[in-house]
XYZ file of C-alpha atoms in Angstrom:
569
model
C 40.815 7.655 -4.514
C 38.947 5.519 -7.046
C 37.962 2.866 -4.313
C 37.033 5.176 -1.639
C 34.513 6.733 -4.248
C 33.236 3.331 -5.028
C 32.612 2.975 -1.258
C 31.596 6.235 -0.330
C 28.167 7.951 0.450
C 28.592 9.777 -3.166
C 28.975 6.400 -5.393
C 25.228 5.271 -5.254
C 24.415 8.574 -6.696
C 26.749 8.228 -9.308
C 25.276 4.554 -9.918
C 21.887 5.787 -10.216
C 22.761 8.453 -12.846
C 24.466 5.820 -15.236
C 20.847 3.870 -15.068
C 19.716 7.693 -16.530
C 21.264 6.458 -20.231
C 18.381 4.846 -21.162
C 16.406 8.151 -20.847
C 18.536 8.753 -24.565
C 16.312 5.680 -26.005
C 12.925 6.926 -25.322
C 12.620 4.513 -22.227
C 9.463 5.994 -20.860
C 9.809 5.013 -16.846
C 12.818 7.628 -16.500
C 10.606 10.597 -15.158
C 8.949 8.233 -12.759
C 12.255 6.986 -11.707
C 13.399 10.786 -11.047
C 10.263 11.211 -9.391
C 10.967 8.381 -6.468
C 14.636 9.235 -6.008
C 13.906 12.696 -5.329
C 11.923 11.291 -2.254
C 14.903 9.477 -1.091
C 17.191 12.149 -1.721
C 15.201 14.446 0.727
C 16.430 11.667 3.286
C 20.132 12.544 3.007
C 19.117 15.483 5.225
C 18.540 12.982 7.905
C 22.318 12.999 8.995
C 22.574 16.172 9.374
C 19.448 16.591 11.625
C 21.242 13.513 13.693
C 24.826 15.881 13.976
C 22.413 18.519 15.677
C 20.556 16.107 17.922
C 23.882 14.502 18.905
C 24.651 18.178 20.438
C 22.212 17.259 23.211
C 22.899 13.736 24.342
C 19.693 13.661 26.650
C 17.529 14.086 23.723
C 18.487 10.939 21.765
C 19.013 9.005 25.615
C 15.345 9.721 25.808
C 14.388 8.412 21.949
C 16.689 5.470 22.937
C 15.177 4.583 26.257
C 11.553 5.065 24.717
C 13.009 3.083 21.462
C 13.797 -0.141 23.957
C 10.638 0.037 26.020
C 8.419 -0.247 23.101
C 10.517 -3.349 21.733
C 10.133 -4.571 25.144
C 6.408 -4.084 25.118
C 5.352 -4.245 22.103
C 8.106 -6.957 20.570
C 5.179 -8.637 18.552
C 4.101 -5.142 17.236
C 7.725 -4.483 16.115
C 7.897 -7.950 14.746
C 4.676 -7.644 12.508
C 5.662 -4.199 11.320
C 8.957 -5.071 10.746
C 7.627 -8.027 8.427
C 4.960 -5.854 6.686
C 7.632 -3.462 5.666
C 10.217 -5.514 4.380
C 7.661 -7.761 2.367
C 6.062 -4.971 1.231
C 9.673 -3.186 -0.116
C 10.359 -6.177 -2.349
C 6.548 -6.491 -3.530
C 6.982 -2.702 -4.723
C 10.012 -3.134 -6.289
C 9.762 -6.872 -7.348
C 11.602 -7.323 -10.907
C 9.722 -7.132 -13.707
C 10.154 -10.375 -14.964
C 12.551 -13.768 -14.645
C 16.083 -11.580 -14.187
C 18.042 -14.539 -14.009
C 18.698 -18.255 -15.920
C 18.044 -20.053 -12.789
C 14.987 -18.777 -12.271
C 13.722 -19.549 -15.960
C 14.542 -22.765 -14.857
C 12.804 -23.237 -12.187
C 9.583 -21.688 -13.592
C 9.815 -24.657 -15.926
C 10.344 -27.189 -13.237
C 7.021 -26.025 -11.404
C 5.094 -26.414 -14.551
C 6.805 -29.615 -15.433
C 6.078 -31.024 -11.295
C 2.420 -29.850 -12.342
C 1.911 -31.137 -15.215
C 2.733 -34.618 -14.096
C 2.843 -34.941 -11.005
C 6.549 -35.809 -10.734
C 8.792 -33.431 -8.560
C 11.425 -32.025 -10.929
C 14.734 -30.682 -9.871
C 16.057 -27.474 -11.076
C 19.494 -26.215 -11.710
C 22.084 -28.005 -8.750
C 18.742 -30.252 -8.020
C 17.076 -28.012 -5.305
C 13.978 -29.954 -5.192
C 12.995 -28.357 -1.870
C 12.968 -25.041 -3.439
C 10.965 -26.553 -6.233
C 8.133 -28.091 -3.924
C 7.576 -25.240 -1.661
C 7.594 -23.032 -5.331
C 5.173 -25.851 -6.421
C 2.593 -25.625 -3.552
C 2.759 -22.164 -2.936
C 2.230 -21.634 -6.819
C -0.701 -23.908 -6.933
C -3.096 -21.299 -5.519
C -1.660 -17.861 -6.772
C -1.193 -19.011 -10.609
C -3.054 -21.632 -11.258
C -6.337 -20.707 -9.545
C -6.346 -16.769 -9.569
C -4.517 -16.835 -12.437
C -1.374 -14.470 -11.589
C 0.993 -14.637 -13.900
C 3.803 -17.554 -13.154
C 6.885 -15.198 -13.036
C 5.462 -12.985 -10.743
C 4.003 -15.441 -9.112
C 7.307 -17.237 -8.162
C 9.213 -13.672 -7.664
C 6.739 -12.638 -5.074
C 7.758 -16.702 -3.293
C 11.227 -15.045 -3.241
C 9.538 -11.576 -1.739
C 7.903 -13.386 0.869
C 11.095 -15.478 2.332
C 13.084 -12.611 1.791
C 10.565 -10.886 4.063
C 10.072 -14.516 6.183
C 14.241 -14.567 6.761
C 13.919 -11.066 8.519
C 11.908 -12.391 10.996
C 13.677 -15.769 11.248
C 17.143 -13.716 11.316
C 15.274 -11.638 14.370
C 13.893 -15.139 16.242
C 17.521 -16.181 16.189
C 19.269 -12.980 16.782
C 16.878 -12.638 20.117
C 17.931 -16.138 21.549
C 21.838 -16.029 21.171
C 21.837 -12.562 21.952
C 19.573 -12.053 24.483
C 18.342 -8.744 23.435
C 15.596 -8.166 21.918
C 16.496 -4.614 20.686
C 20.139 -5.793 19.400
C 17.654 -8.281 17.711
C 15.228 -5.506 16.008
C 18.418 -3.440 14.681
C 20.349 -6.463 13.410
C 16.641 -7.771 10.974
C 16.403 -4.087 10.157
C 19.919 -3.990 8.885
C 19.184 -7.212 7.738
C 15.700 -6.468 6.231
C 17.389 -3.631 3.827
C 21.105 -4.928 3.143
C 21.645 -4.527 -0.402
C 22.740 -8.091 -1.689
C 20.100 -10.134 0.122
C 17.113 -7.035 -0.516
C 18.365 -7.372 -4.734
C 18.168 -11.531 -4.609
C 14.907 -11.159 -2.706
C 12.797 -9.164 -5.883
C 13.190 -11.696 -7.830
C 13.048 -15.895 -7.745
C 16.152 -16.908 -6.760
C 16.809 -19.907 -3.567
C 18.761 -17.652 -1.988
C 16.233 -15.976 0.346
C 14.017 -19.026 1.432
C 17.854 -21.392 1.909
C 18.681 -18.324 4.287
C 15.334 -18.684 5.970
C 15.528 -22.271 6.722
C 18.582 -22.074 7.998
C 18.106 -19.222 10.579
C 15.101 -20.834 11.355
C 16.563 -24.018 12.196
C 19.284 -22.362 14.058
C 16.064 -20.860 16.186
C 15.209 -24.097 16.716
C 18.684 -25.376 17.551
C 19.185 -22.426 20.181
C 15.990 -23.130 21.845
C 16.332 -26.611 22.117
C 19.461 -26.289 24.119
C 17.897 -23.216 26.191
C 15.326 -25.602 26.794
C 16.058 -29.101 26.508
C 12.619 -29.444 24.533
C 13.556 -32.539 22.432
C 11.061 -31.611 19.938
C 13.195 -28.771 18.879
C 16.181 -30.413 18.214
C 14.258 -32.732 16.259
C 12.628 -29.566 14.551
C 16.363 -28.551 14.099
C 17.376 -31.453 12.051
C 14.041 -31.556 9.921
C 14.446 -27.946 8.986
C 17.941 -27.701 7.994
C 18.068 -30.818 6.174
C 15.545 -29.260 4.287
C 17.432 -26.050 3.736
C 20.038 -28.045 1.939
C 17.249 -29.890 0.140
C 16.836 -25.485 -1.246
C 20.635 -25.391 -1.420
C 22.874 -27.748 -1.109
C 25.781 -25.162 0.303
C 23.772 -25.049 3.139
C 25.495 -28.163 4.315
C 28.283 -25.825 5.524
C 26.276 -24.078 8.174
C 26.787 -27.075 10.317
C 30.885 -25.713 10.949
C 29.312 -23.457 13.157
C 25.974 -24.705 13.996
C 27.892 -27.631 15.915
C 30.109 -25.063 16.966
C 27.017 -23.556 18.474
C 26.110 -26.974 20.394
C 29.222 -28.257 21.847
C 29.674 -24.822 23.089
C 26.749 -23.044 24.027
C 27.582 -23.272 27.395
C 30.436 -20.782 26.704
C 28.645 -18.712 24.931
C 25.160 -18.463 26.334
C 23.999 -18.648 30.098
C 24.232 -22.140 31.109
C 20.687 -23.705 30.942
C 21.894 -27.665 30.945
C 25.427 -29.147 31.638
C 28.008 -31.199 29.302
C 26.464 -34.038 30.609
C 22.903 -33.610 29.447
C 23.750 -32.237 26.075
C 25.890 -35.323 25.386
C 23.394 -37.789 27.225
C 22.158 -40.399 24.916
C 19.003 -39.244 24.962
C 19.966 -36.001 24.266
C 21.901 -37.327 20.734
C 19.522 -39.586 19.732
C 16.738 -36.348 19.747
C 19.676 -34.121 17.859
C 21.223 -36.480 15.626
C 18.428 -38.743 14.357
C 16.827 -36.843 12.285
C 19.555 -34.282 11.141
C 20.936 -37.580 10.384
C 18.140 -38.832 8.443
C 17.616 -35.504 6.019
C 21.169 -35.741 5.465
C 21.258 -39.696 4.234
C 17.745 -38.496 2.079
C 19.818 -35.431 0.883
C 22.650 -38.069 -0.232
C 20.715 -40.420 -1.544
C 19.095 -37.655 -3.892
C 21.759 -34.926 -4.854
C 24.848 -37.483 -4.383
C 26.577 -36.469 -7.493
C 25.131 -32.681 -7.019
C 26.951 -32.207 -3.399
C 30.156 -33.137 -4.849
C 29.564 -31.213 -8.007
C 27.964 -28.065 -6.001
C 30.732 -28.495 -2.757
C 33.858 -29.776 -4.935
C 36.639 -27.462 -5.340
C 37.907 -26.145 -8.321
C 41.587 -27.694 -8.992
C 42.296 -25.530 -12.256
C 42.490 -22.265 -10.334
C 45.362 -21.115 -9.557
C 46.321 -18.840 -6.784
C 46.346 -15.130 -8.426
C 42.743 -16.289 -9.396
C 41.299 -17.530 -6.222
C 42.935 -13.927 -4.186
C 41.442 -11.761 -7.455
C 37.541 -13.760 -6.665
C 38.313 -13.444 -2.963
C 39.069 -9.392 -3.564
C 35.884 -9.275 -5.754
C 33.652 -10.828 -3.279
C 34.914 -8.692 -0.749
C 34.377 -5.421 -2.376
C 30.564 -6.282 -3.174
C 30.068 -7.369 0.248
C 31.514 -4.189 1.432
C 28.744 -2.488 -0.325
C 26.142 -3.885 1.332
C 27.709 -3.662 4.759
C 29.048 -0.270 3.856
C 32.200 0.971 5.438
C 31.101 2.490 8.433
C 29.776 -1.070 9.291
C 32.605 -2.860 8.238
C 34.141 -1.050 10.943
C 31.671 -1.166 14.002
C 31.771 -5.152 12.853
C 35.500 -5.081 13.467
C 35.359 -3.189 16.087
C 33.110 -5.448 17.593
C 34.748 -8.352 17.166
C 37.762 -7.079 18.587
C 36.541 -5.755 21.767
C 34.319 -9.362 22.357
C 37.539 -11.217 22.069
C 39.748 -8.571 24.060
C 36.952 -8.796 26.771
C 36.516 -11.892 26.960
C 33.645 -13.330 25.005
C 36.429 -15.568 22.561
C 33.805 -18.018 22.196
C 30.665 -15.677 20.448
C 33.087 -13.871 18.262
C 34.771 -17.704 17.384
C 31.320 -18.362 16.603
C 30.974 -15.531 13.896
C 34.327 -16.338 12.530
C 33.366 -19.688 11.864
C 30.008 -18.404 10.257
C 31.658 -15.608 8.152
C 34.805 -17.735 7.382
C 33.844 -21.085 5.710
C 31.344 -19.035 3.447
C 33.507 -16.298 2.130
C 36.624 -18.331 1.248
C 34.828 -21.082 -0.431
C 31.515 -19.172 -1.822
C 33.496 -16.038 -2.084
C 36.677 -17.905 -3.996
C 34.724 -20.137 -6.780
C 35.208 -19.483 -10.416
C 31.644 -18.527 -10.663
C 31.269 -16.429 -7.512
C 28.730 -13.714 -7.709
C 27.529 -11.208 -5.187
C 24.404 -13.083 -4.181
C 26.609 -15.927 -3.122
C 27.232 -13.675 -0.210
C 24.024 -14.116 1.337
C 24.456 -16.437 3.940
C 27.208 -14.628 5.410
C 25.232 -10.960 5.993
C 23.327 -11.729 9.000
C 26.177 -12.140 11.616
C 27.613 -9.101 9.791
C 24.158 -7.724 10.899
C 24.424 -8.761 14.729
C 27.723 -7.686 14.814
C 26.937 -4.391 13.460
C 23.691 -3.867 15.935
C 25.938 -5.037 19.203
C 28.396 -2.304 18.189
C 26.035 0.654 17.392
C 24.308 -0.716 20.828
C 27.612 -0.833 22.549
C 28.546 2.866 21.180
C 25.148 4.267 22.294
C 25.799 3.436 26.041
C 28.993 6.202 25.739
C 28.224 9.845 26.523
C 27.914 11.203 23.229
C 25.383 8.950 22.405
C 26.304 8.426 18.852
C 25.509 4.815 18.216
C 21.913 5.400 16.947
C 22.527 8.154 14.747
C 25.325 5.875 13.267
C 22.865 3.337 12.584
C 20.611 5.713 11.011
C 23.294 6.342 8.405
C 24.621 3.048 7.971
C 20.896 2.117 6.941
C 20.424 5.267 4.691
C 23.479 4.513 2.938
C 21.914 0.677 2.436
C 18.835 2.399 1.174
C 20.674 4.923 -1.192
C 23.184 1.922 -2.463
C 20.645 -0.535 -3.883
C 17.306 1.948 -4.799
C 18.830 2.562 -7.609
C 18.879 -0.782 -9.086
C 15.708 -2.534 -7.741
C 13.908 0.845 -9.131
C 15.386 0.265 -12.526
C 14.753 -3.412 -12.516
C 10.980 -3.047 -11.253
C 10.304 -1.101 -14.591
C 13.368 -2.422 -17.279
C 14.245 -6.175 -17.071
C 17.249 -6.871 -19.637
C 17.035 -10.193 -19.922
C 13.182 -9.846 -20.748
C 13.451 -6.896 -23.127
C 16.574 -8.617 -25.482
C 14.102 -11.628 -25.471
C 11.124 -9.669 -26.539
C 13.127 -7.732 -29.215
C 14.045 -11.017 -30.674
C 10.777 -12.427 -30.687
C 9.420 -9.151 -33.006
C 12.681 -9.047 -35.134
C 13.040 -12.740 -35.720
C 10.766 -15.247 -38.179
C 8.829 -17.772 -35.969
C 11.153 -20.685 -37.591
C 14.284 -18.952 -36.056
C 17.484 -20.432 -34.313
C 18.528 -18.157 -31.733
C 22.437 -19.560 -31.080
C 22.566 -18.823 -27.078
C 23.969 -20.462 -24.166
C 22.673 -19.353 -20.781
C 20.071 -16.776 -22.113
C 18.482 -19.830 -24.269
C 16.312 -20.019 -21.650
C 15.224 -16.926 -21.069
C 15.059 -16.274 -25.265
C 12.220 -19.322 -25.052
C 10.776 -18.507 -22.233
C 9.859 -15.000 -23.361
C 10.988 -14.517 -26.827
C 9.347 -18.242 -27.872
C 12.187 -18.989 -30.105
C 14.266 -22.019 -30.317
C 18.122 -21.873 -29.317
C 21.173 -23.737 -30.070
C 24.340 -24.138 -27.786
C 27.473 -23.394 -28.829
C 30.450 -24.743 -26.944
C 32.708 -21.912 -25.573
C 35.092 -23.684 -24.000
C 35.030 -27.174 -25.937
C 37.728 -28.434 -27.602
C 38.485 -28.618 -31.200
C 36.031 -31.555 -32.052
C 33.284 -29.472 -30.043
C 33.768 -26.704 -32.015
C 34.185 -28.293 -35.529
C 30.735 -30.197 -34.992
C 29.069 -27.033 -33.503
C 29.839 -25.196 -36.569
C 29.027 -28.010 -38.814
C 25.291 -28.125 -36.977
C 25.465 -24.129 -37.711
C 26.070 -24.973 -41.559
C 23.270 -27.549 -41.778
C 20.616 -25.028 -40.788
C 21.756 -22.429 -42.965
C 22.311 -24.568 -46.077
C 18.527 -25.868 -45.096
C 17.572 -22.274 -44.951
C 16.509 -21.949 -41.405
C 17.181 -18.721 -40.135
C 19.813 -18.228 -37.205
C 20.723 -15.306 -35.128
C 23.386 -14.384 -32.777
C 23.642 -10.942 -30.487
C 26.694 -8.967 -29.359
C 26.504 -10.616 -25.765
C 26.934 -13.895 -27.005
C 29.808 -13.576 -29.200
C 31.768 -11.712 -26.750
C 31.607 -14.541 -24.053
C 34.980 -15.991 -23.380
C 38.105 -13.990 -23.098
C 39.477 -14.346 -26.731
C 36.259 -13.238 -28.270
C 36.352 -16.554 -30.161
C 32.707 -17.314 -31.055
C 32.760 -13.920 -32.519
C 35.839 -13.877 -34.811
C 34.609 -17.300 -35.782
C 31.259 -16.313 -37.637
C 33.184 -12.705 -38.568
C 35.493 -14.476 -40.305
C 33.788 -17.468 -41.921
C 30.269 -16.184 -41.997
C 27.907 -13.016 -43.331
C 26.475 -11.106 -40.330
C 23.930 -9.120 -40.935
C 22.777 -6.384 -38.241
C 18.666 -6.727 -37.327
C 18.531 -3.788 -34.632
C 19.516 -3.767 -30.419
C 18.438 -3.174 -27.583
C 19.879 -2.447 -24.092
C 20.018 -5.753 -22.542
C 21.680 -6.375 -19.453
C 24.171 -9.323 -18.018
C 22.667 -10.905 -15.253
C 25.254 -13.454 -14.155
C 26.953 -10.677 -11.596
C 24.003 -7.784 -11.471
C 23.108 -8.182 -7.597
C 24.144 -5.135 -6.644
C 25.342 -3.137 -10.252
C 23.426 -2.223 -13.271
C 25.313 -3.932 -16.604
C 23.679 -2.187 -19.094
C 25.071 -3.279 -22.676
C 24.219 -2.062 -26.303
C 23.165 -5.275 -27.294
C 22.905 -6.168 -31.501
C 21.035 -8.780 -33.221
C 22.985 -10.151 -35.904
C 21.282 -12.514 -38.550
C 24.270 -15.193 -39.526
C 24.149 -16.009 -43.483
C 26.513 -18.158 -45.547
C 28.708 -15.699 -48.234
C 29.102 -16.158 -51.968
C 31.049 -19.117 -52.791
C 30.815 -21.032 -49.309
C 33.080 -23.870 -49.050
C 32.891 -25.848 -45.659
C 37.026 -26.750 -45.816
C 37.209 -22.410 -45.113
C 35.975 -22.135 -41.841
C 38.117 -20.795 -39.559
C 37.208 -21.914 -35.928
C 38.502 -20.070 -33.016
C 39.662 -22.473 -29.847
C 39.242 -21.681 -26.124
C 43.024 -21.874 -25.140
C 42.281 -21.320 -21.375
């Protein structure tokens, strides 16, 4: 019963009232908060209304048949609204502030390209993501001054917006309809894990918008035969890996896509003049070339980024794979998990093998190797939405063509429950930002001389709290850990000041760094806050009473006492 809550109409209303503890600790955007959700709540009427309508099938025929020939009309019109509305959804709720390490980093690697002049790579190089930051930062921050981290979360905004229409261009040529192609970049537009990574700078948005848009390309240079655009193919998707390097595994089905587009699209050329030498040179020349660049820059990053883990074993890799699938089952939502199944089933029963092999080897590659990494995270998921989004629009299409008509009012609540799933957290996060706030609180509680001992929020404690930060190695070995805690020693015996809070200590399993300075140290409590976990907060709030701790050596120190707790795996 528990996971059919979780994945039920009710749960994001159950979500949404766990953001509501923060109303105990005088956090003053709570009434505004109530305010906005009661407009959305007035939309769960809208099913209802569609039950009624569906009572007289010639009603919604006639919305339908109106629906297709204003797409068909007016497709631009469509296309620009559709574009103005999803930008201007993640420029309302855009997050207040740097949610995430990554993005931290790569604020500093735009001020460190502009400073001098030097392209600097962020976390996993990216140094595509960097330069487009760089040049579209150059006019918004540093000439009308808008501050840098809103600055490069409105860049996300704006190819999270961008990838709808991309995602639409693409969905239009291998479908061939260009109201299959509206519905799939509306799903698309609002699907909770790419809408969350789109409010705030993360490369997840623009590496999804280079890649549909050189699948665009691809598709209409085979359509075609324009050599240009299979040139324009290879330039852009090299490029997309140059944003992130997992890109590289689009080309499983994007070669897919060329040696069989004949099967799967009406035949505009023949085997002959796609495998013509001219034809290869125009296609493989330069995707061949960004890919040689692309080694020759992130070499050691592919292998690094693309390598598999050996160390996980096979209860772990099935527990990841279960985990990914659950949070991308909340942004498809069950009712489209269904229609996508559905529609998969009925394309291969009736014979269109070769489209549905084509999603398969989309969706496939991406979920069992994104979806099975130690690290996985919901927002790893985002390449793999969109031909969950096609798939979903064919069906609800498909569905619509039957008497009862129900395929549009199916849609309608597939794309309310989108709406209700992830409101609640991009409305929190436009007014609270966790990370931000436990930075902040340090800055006012600590001296300006302060060592903040922090591993992945160090970044985000200098950025905003302007305090320096010392590693500590979680999962190092004994001679890690003994010189760590000797480096700890020397700044207290030289009376700098050094803090640690709750979230640190209770990284790794065993709780080690924390029974470490609890047994061999003085910890003295400075205050908390409620911070928030970023590393898996796509599409959940992880609200935690945070505590600043201020570490101090006890009476009678002696160095040969320590007792250091080892990661044992």
């Amino acid at each position: 019963m528990g996971y059919l809550f979780e994945h039920s109409i009710f749960y994001p209303f159950y979500v949404w009232s766990k953001g509501g503890v923060l109303a105990d600790y005088g956090h003053p955007f709570i009434p505004s908060m109530l305010m906005d959700a009661g407009i959305f709540l007035l939309l769960a009427g809208i099913p209802y209304i569609l039950i009624l309508l569906a009572a007289k099938p010639k009603r919604i025929h006639k919305a339908l048949a109106f629906a297709a020939r204003l797409i068909e009309k007016k497709g631009m019109l469509c296309l620009i609204l559709l574009f103005a509305l999803s930008l201007l959804l993640r420029l309302v709720y855009l997050n207040d502030s740097l949610f995430h390490h990554d993005a931290v980093q790569l604020a500093y690697a735009v001020q460190n390209s502009v400073a001098d002049g030097t392209l600097h790579g962020t976390v996993g190089g990216k140094q595509g993501f960097v330069l487009i930051n760089v040049l579209l930062s150059l006019p918004l921050h540093y000439l009308f001054r808008i501050p840098l981290d809103a600055t490069l979360n409105a860049i996300s905004a704006l190819f999270g917006a961008g990838a709808v229409i991309t995602g639409y261009w693409f969905a239009r040529e291998f479908l061939g309809d260009k109201k299959q192609a509206i519905l799939a970049a509306l799903l698309f537009s609002i699907a909770p894990v790419f809408f969350s990574i789109s409010t705030y700078a993360q490369s997840h948005s623009m590496a999804v918008f280079f890649a549909l848009l050189s699948g665009y390309f691809l598709l209409r240079g085979i359509k075609e035969e324009k050599r240009w655009q299979m040139a324009a193919f290879g330039i852009t998707f090299g490029f997309s890996c140059f944003v992130r390097v997992t890109n590289l595994i689009y080309l499983i089905p994007f070669g897919f896509l060329y040696f069989f587009s004949d099967r799967i699209m009406e035949k505009h050329g023949t085997w002959k003049d796609k495998f013509s030498a001219k034809a290869l040179i125009w296609f493989c020349l330069p995707l061949g070339a960004m890919l040689l660049l692309l080694a020759a820059v992130q070499w050691g990053i592919i292998f690094s980024q693309l390598g598999s883990n050996p160390s996980a074993s096979g209860e772990l890799v099935s527990d990841r794979l279960w985990y990914s699938f659950n949070y991308l089952l909340k942004s498809l939502t069950v009712p489209g998990l269904l229609i996508a199944l559905g529609m998969l089933a009925m394309g291969i029963l009736k014979g269109d093998r070769f489209r549905m092999m084509f999603y398969m080897l989309w969706i496939a590659p991406f979920f069992l190797y994104l979806g099975s990494t130690l690290y996985t995270a919901p927002r790893l998921m985002a390449p793999i939405i969109f031909p969950l989004m096609m798939l979903v629009a064919q069906g609800t299409t498909k569905i619509s063509r039957r008497p009862l008509h129900a395929g549009m009012p199916l849609f309608i609540v597939i794309l309310l429950i989108m709406i209700l799933t992830i409101y609640p957290i991009v409305s929190f996060r436009e007014h609270y930002s966790g990370p931000k706030v436990l930075a902040e609180f340090i800055r006012k509680n600590t001296e300006s001389t302060a060592v903040i001992l922090a591993n992945d929020d160090g970044v985000l404690i200098s950025y905003y709290g302007n305090r320096s930060t010392m590693g500590y190695p979680l999962y190092g070995g004994v001679s890690e850990v003994r010189q760590a805690i000797a480096d700890l020693v020397f700044l207290l015996e030289n009376n700098i000041p050094v803090y640690v809070n709750t979230k640190m200590m209770s990284y790794a399993g065993n709780d080690m760094l924390g029974r470490t300075l609890s047994d061999s140290f003085e910890l003295e409590e400075k205050g908390y806050v409620y911070a928030e976990d970023y590393h898996q907060a796509s599409m959940r709030l992880n609200l935690q009473k945070d505590v600043l701790y201020r570490i101090r050596l006890p009476q009678g120190f002696n160095k040969t006492q320590i007792k250091a707790v080892v990661y044992r795996g």
